[in-house]
PDB file of C-alpha atoms in Angstrom:
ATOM      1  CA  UNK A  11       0.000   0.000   0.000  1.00 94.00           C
ATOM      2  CA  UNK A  12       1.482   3.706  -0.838  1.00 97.00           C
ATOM      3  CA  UNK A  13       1.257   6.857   0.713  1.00 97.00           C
ATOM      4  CA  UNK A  14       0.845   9.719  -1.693  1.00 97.00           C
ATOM      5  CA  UNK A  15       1.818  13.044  -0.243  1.00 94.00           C
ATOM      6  CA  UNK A  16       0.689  16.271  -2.127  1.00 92.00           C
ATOM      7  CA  UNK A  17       3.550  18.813  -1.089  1.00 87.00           C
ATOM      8  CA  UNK A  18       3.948  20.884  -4.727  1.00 81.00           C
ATOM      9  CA  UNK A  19       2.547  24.359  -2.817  1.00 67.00           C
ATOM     10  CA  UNK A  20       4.907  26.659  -1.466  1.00 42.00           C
ATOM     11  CA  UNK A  21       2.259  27.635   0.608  1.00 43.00           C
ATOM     12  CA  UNK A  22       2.195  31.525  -0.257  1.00 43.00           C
ATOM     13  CA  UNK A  23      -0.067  32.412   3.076  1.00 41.00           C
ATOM     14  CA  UNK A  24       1.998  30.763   5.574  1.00 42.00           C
ATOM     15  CA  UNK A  25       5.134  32.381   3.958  1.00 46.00           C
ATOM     16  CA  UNK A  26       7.753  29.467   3.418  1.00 49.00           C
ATOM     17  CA  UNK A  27       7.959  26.235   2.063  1.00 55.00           C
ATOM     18  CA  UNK A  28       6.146  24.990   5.034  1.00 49.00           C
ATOM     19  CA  UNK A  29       5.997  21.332   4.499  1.00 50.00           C
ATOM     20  CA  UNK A  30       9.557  20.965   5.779  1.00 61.00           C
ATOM     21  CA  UNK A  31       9.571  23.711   8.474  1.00 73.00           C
ATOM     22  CA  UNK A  32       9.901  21.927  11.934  1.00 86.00           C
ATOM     23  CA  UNK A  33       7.351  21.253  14.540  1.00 89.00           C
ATOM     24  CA  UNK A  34       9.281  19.298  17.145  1.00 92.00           C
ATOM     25  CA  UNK A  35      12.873  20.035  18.992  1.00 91.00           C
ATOM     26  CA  UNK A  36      14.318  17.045  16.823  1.00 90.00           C
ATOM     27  CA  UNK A  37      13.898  19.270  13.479  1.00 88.00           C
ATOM     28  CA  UNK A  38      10.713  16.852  12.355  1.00 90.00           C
ATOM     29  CA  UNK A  39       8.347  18.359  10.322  1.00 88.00           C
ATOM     30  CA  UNK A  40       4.544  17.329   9.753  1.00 89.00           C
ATOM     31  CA  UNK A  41       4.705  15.173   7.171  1.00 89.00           C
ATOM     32  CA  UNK A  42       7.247  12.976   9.223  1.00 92.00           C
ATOM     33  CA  UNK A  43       4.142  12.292  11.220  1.00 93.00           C
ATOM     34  CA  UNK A  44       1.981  11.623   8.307  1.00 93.00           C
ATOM     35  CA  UNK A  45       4.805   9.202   7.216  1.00 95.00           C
ATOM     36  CA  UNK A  46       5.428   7.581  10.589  1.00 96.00           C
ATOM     37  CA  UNK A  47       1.004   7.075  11.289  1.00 95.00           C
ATOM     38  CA  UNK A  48       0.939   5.918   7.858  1.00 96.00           C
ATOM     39  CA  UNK A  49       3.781   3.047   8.221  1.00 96.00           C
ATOM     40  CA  UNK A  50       2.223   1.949  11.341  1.00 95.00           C
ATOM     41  CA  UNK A  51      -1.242   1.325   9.539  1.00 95.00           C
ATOM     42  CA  UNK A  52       1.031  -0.973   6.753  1.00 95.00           C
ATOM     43  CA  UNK A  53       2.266   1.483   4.618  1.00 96.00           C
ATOM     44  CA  UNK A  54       5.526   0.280   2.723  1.00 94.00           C
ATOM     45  CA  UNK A  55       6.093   3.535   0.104  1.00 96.00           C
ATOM     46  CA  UNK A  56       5.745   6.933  -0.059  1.00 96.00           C
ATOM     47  CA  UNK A  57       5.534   9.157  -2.944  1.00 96.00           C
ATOM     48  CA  UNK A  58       6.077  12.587  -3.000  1.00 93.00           C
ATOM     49  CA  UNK A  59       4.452  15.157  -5.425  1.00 93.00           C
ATOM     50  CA  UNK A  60       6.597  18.330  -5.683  1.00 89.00           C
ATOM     51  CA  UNK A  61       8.024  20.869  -7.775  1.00 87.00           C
ATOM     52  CA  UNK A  62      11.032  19.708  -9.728  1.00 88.00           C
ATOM     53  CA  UNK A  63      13.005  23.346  -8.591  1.00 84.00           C
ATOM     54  CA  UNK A  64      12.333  21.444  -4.707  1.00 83.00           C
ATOM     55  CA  UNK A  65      13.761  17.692  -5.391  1.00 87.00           C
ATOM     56  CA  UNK A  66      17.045  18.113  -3.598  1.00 86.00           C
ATOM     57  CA  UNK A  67      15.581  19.842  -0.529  1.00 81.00           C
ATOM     58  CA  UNK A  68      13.091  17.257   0.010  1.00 82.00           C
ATOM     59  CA  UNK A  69      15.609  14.499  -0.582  1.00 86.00           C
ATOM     60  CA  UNK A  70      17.651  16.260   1.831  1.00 85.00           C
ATOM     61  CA  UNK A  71      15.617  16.563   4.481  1.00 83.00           C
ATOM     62  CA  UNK A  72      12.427  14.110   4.783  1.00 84.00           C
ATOM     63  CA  UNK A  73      13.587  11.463   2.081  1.00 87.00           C
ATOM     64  CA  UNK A  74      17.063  11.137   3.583  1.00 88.00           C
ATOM     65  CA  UNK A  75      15.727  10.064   6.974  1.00 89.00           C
ATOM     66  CA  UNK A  76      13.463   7.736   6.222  1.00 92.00           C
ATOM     67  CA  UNK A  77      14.325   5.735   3.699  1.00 91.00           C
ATOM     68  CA  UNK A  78      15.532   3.296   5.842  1.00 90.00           C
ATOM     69  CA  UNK A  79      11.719   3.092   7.079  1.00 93.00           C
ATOM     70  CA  UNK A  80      10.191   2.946   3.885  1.00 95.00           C
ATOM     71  CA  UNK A  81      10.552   2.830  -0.293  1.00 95.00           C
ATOM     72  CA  UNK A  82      10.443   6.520  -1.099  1.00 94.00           C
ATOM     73  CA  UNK A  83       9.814   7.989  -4.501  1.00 94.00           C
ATOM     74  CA  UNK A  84       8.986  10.929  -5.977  1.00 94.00           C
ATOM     75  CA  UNK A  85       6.760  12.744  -8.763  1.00 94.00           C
ATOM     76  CA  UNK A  86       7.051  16.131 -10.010  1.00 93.00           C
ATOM     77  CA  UNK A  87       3.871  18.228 -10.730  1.00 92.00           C
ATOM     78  CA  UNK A  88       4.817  20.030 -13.912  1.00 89.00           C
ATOM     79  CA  UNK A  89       2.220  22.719 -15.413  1.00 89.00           C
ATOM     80  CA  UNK A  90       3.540  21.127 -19.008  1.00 90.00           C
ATOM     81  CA  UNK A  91       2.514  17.830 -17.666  1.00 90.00           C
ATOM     82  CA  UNK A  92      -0.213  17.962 -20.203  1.00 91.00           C
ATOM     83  CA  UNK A  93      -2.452  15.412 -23.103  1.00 91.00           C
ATOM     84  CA  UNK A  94      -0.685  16.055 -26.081  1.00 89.00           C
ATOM     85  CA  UNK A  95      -1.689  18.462 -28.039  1.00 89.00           C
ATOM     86  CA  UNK A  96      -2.382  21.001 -24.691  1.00 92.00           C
ATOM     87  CA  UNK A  97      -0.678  24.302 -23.881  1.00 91.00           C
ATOM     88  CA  UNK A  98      -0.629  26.226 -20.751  1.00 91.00           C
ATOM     89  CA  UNK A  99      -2.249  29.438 -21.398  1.00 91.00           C
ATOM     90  CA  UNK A 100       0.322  32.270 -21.439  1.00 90.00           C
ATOM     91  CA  UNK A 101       0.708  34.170 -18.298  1.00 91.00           C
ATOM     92  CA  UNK A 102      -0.452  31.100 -16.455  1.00 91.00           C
ATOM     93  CA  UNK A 103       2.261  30.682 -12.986  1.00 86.00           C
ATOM     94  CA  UNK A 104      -0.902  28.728 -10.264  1.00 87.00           C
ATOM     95  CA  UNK A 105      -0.843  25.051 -10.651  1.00 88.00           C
ATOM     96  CA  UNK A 106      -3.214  22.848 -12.416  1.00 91.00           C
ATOM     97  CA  UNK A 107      -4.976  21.593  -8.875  1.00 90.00           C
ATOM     98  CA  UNK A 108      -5.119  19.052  -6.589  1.00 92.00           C
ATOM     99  CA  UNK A 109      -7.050  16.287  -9.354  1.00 94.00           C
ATOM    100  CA  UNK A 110      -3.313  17.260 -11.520  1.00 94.00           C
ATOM    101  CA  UNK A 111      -1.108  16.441  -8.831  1.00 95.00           C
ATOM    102  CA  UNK A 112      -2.481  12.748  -8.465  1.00 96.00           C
ATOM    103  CA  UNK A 113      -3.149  12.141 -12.427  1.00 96.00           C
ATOM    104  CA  UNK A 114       1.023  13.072 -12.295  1.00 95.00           C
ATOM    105  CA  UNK A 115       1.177   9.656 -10.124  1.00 95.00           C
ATOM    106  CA  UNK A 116      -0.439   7.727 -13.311  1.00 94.00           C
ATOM    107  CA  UNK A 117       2.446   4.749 -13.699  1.00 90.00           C
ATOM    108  CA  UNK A 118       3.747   4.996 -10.346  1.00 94.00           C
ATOM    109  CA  UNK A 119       1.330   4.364  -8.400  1.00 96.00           C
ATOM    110  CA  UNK A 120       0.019   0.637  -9.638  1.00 93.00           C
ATOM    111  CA  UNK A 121      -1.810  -0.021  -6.398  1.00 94.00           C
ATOM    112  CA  UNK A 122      -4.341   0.796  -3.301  1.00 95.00           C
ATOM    113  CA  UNK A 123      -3.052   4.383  -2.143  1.00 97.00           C
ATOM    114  CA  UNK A 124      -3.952   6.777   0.468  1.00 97.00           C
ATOM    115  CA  UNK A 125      -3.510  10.396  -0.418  1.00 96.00           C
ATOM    116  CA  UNK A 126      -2.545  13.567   2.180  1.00 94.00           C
ATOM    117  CA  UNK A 127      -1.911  17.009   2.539  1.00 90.00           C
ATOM    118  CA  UNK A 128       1.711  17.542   3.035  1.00 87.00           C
ATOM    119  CA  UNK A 129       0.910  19.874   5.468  1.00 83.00           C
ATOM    120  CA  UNK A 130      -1.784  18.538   7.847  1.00 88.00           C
ATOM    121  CA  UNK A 131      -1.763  16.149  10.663  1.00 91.00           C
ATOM    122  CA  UNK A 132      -4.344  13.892  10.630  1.00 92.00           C
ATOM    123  CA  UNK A 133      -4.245  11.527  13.708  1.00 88.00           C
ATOM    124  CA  UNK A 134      -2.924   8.015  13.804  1.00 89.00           C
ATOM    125  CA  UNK A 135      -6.431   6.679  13.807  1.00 87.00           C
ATOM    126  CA  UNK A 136      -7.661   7.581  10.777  1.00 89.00           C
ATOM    127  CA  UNK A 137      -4.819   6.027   8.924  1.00 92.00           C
ATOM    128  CA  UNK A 138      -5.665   2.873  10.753  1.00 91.00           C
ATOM    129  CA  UNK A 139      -8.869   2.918   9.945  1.00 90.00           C
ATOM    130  CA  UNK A 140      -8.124   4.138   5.919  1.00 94.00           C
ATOM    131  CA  UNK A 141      -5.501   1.418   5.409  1.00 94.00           C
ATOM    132  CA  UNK A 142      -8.072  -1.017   6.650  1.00 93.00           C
ATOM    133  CA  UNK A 143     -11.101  -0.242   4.020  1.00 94.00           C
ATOM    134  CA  UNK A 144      -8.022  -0.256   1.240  1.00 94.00           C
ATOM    135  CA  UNK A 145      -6.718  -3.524   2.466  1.00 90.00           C
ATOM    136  CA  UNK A 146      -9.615  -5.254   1.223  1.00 87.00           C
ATOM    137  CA  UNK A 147     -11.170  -2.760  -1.387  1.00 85.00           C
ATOM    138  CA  UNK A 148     -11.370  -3.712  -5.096  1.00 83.00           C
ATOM    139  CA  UNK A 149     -13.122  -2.316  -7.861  1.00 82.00           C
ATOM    140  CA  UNK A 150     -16.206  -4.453  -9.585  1.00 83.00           C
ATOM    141  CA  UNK A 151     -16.794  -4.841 -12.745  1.00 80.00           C
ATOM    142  CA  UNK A 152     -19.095  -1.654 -13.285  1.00 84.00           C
ATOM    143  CA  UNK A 153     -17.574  -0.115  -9.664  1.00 91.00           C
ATOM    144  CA  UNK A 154     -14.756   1.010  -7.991  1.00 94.00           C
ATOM    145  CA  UNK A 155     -14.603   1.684  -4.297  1.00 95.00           C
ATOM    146  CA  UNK A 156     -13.015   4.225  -2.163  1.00 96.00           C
ATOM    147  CA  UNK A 157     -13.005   5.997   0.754  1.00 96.00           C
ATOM    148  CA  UNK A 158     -12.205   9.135   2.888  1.00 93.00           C
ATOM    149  CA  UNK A 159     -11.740  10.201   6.187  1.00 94.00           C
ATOM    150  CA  UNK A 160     -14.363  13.295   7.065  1.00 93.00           C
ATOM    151  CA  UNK A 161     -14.028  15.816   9.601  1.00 92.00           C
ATOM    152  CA  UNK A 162     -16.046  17.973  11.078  1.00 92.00           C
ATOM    153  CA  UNK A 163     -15.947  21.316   9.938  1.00 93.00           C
ATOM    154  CA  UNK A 164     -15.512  23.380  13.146  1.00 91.00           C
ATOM    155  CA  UNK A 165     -12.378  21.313  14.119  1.00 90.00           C
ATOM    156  CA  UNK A 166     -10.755  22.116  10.989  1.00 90.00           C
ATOM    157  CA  UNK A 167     -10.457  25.858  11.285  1.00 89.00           C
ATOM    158  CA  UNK A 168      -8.519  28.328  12.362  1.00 86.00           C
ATOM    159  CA  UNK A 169      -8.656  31.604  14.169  1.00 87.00           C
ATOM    160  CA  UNK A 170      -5.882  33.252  12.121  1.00 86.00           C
ATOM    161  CA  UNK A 171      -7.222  33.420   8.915  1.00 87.00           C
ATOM    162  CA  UNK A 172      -9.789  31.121   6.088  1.00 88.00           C
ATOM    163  CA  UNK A 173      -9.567  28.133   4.969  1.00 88.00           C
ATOM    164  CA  UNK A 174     -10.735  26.080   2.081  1.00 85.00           C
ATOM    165  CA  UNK A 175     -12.927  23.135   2.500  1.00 88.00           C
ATOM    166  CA  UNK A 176     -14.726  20.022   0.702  1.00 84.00           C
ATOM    167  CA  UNK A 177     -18.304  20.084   2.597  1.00 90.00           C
ATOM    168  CA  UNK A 178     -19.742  17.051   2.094  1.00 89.00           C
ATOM    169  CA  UNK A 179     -22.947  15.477   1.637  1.00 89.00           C
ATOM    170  CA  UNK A 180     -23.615  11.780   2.854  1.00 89.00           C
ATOM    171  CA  UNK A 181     -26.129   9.225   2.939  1.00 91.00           C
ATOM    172  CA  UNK A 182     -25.887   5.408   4.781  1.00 92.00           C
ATOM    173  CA  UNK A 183     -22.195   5.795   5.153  1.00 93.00           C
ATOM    174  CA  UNK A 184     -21.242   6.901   1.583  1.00 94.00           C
ATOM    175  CA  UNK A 185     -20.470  10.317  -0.358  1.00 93.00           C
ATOM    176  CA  UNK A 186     -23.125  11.700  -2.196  1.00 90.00           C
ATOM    177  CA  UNK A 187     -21.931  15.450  -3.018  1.00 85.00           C
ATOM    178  CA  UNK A 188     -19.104  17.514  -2.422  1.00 82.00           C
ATOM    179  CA  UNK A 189     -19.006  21.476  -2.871  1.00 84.00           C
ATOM    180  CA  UNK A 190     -15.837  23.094  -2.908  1.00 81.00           C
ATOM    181  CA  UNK A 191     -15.582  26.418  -0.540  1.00 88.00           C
ATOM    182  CA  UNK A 192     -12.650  28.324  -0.886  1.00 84.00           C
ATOM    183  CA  UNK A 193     -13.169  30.683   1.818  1.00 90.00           C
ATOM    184  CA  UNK A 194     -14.370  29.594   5.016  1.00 93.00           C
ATOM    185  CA  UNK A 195     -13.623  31.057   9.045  1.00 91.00           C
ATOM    186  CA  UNK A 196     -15.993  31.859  11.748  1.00 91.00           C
ATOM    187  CA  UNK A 197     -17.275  35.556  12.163  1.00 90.00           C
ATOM    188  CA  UNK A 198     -18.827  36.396  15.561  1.00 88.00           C
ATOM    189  CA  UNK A 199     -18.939  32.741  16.664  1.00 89.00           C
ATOM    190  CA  UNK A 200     -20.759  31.705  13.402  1.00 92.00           C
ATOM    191  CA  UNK A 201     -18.960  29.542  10.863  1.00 93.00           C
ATOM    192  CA  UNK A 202     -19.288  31.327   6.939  1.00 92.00           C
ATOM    193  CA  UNK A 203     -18.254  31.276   3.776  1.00 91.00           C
ATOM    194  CA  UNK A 204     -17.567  33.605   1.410  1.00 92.00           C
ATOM    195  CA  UNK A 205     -18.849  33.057  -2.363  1.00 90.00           C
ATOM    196  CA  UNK A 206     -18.912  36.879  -4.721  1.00 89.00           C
ATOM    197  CA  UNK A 207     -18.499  38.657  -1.914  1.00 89.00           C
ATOM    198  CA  UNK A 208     -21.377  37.443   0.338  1.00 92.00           C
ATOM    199  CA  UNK A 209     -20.661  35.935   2.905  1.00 93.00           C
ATOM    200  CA  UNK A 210     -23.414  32.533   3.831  1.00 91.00           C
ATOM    201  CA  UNK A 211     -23.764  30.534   7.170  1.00 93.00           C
ATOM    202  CA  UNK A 212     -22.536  26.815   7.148  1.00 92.00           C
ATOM    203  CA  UNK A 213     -23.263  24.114   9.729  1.00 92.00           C
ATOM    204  CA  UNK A 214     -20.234  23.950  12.058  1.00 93.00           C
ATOM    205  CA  UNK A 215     -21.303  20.397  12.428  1.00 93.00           C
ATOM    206  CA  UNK A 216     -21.120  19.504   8.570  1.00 92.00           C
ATOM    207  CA  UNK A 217     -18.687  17.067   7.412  1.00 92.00           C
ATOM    208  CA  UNK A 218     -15.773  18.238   5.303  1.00 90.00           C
ATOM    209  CA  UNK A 219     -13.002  16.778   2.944  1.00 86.00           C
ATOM    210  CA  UNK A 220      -9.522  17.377   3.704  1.00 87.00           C
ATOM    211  CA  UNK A 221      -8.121  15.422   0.897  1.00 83.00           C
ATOM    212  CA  UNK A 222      -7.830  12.496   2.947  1.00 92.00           C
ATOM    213  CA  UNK A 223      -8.538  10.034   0.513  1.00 95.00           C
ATOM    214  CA  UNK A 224      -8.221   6.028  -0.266  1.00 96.00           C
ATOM    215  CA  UNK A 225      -8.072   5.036  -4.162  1.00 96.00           C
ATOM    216  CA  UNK A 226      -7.607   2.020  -6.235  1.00 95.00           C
ATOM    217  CA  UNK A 227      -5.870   2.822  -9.654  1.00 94.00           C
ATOM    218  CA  UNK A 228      -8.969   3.288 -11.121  1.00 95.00           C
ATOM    219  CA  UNK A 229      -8.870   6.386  -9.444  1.00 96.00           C
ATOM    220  CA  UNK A 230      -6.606   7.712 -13.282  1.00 96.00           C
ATOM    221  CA  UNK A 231      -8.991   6.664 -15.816  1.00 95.00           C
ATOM    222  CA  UNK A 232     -11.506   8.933 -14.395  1.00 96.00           C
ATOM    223  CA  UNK A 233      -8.988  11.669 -13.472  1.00 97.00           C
ATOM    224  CA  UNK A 234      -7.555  11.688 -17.240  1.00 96.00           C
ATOM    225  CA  UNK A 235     -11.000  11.898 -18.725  1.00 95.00           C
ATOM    226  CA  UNK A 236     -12.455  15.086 -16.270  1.00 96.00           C
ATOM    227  CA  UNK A 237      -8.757  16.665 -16.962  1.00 95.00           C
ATOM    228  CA  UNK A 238      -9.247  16.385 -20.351  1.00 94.00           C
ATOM    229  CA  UNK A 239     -13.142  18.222 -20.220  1.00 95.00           C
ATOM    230  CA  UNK A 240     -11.309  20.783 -17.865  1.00 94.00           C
ATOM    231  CA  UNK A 241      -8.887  21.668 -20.308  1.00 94.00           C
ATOM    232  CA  UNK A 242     -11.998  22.047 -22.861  1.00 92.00           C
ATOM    233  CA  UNK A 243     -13.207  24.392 -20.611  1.00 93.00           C
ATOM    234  CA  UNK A 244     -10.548  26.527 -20.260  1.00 92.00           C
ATOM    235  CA  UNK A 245      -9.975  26.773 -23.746  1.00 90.00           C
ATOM    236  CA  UNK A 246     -13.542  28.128 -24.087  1.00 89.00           C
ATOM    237  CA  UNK A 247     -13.771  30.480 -21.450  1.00 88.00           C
ATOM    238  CA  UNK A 248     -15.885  28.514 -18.942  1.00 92.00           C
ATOM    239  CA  UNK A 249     -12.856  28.330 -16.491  1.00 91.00           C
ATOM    240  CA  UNK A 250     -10.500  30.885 -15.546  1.00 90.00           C
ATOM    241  CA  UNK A 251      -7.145  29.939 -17.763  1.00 91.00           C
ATOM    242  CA  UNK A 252      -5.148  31.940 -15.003  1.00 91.00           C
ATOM    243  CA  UNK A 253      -6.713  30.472 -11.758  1.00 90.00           C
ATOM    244  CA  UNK A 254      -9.290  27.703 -12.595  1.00 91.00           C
ATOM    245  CA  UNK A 255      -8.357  24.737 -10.519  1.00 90.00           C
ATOM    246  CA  UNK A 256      -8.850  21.122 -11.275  1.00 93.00           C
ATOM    247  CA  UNK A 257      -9.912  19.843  -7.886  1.00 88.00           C
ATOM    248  CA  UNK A 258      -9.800  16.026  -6.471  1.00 90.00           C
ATOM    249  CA  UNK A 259     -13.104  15.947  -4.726  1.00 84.00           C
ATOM    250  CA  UNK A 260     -14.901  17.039  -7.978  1.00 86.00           C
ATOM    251  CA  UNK A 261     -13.697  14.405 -10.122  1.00 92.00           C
ATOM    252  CA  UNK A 262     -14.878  11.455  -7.276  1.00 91.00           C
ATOM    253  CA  UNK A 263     -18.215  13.606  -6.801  1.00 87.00           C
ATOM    254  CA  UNK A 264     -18.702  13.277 -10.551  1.00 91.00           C
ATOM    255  CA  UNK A 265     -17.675  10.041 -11.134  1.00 93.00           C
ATOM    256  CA  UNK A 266     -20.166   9.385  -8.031  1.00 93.00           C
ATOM    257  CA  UNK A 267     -23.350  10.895 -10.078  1.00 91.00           C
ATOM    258  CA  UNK A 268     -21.982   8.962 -13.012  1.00 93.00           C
ATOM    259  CA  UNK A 269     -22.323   5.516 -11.008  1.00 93.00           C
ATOM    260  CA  UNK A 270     -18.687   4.361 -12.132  1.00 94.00           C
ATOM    261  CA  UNK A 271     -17.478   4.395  -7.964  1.00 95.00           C
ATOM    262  CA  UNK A 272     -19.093   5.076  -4.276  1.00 94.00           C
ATOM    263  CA  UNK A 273     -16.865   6.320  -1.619  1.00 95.00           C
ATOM    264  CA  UNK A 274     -17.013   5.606   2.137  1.00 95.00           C
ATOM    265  CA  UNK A 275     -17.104   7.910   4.578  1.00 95.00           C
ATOM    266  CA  UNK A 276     -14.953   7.024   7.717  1.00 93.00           C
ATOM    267  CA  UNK A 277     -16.295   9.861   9.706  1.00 89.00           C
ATOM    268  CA  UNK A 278     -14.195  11.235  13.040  1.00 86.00           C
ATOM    269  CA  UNK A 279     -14.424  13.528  15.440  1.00 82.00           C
ATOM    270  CA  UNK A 280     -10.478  13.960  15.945  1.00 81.00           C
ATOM    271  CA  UNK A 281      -9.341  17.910  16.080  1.00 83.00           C
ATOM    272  CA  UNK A 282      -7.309  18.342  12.840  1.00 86.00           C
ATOM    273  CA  UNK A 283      -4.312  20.557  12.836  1.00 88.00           C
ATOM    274  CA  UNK A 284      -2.463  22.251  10.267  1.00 82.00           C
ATOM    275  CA  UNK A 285      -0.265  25.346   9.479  1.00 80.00           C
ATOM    276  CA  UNK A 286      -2.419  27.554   7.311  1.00 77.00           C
ATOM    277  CA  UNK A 287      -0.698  30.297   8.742  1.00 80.00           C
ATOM    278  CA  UNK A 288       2.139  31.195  10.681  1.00 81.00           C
ATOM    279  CA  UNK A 289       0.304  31.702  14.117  1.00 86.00           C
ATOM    280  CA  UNK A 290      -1.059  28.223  13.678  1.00 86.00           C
ATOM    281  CA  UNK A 291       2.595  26.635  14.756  1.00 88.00           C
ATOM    282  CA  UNK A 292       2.510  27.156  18.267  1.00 91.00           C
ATOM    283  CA  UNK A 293      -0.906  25.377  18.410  1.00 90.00           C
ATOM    284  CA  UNK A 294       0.557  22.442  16.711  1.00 91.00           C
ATOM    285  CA  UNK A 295       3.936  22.209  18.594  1.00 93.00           C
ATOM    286  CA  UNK A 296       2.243  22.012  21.779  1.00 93.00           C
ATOM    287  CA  UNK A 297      -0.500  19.477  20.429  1.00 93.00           C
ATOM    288  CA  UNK A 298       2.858  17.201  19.494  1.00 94.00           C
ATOM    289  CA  UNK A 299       4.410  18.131  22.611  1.00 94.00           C
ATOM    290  CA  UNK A 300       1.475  16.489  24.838  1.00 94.00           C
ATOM    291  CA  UNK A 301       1.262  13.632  22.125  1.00 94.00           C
ATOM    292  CA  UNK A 302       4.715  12.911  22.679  1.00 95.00           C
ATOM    293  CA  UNK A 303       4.348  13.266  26.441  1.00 95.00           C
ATOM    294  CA  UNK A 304       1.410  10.393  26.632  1.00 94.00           C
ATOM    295  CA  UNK A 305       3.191   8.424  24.412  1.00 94.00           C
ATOM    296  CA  UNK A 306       1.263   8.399  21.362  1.00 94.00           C
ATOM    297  CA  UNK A 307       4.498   9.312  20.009  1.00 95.00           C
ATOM    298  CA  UNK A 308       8.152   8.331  20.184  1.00 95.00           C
ATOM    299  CA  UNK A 309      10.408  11.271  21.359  1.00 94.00           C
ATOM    300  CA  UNK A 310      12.245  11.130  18.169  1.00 93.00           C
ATOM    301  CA  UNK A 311      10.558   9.380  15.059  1.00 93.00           C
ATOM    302  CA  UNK A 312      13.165   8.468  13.267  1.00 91.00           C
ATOM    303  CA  UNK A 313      15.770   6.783  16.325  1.00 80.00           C
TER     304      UNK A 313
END
């Protein structure tokens, strides 16, 4: 089973290549912790999506300590990683999207995979519980079958700033819609977001995607197909060519509607943490501090 880590964003909020900024006195960052739950729940490779320009640093740093824990391997999100025939439009510098990133894994990645945010910490449970649906899941002959973990909204926010969410419908256990808000934060103790400049109230209790998926490899027929009719798009003038994004959830929500897969939703309850922004660290370094101190944690990942 393989761990597919999304780290291609320089994160331009937060300020810094954040996915290899430390969180712990032994120089760890969060994805260690991603890497180290994920091995314990029977993980045996990682691959990492990045920018070419950031290859050595990650090798460096996370790949360099643990590949004696684990096959590493790495894939480079290109904006000319294109179909043939495709340009990017000129003046284009954002990336393609999150649904880009993984199609980039198409011919690595021949097998059951669990896909992450570089730069969130998830909790050690739901990787348990994730690598157990994907130890057994396998597509039928009209279906596939996947999974992700949902959270609930309010304990995936932060007080410095807005954040973008999947909020998700679901019905007897399985995904039935996702819609994609980009700006989300809680004004006056209600939880909003923003859509052309109005802002809307949104149950604090809903369930959200944070790209905490499970796939089988059937996952890149559908993602090369809805890439290709986003491209279309583009090129007509129904998506932004500067900023339209080519997001994850959509694809499975779509491919949900079309019949061709269901996905399960392994709700929690766990507090998820992240650094949106730079005030969020001291949050997380004491969450990790405690973890460490009951002994979810070794004192040192990597010893």
């Amino acid at each position: 089973m393989t761990l597919v880590i999304m780290a291609a964003g320089m994160g331009s909020r937060y300020g810094g290549l954040k996915q290899i900024d430390p969180v712990t006195p032994h120089g760890e960052f969060i994805v260690d912790f991603s890497i180290f739950d994920a091995i314990r729940a029977g993980v045996d490779k990682v691959v990492f999506i990045i920018k070419r320009e950031n290859y050595e640093i990650f090798k460096e740093t996370v790949g360099s300590r643990i590949e004696n824990s684990i096959k590493v391997d790495y894939v480079f999100q290109d904006m000319e990683a294109l179909p043939a025939g495709r340009s990017v439009p000129e003046g284009r510098v954002k990336p393609w999207g999150t649904g880009h990133a993984i199609l980039c894994c198409r011919g690595i990645v021949k097998e059951n995979f669990i896909v992450v945010n570089a730069d969130d910490f998830y909790g050690a449970d739901a990787y348990a519980r994730l690598a157990e649906f994907l130890k057994t899941a396998k597509a039928d002959e009209d279906k596939a079958h996947f999974a992700m973990v949902g959270y609930v909204l309010e304990n995936t926010i932060t007080e410095n700033g807005s954040v973008a969410r999947g909020v998700c419908e679901c019905k007897d256990g399985l995904l039935t819609h996702v819609c994609e808000r980009t700006k989300i934060m809680e004004n006056d103790g209600v939880v909003q977001y923003c859509e052309d400049d109005k802002w809307y109230d949104l149950d604090r209790r809903s369930i959200v995607s944070m790209n905490f998926w499970g796939f089988s490899p059937e996952i890149f027929d559908m993602l090369a197909s809805d890439f290709d009719i986003f491209l279309d798009e583009i090129e007509a003038g129904k998506q932004d060519p500067m900023k339209g994004e080519f997001f994850l959830p959509f694809v499975v929500a779509k491919a949900i509607e079309d019949n061709k897969c269901d996905a399960r939703v392994l709700e929690t309850d766990a507090k998820w943490y992240g650094v949106t922004y730079h005030d969020d660290k001291p949050v997380l370094e004491a969450f990790i501090k405690e973890s460490v101190k009951k002994g979810d944690y070794p004192d040192g990942l990597w010893k």
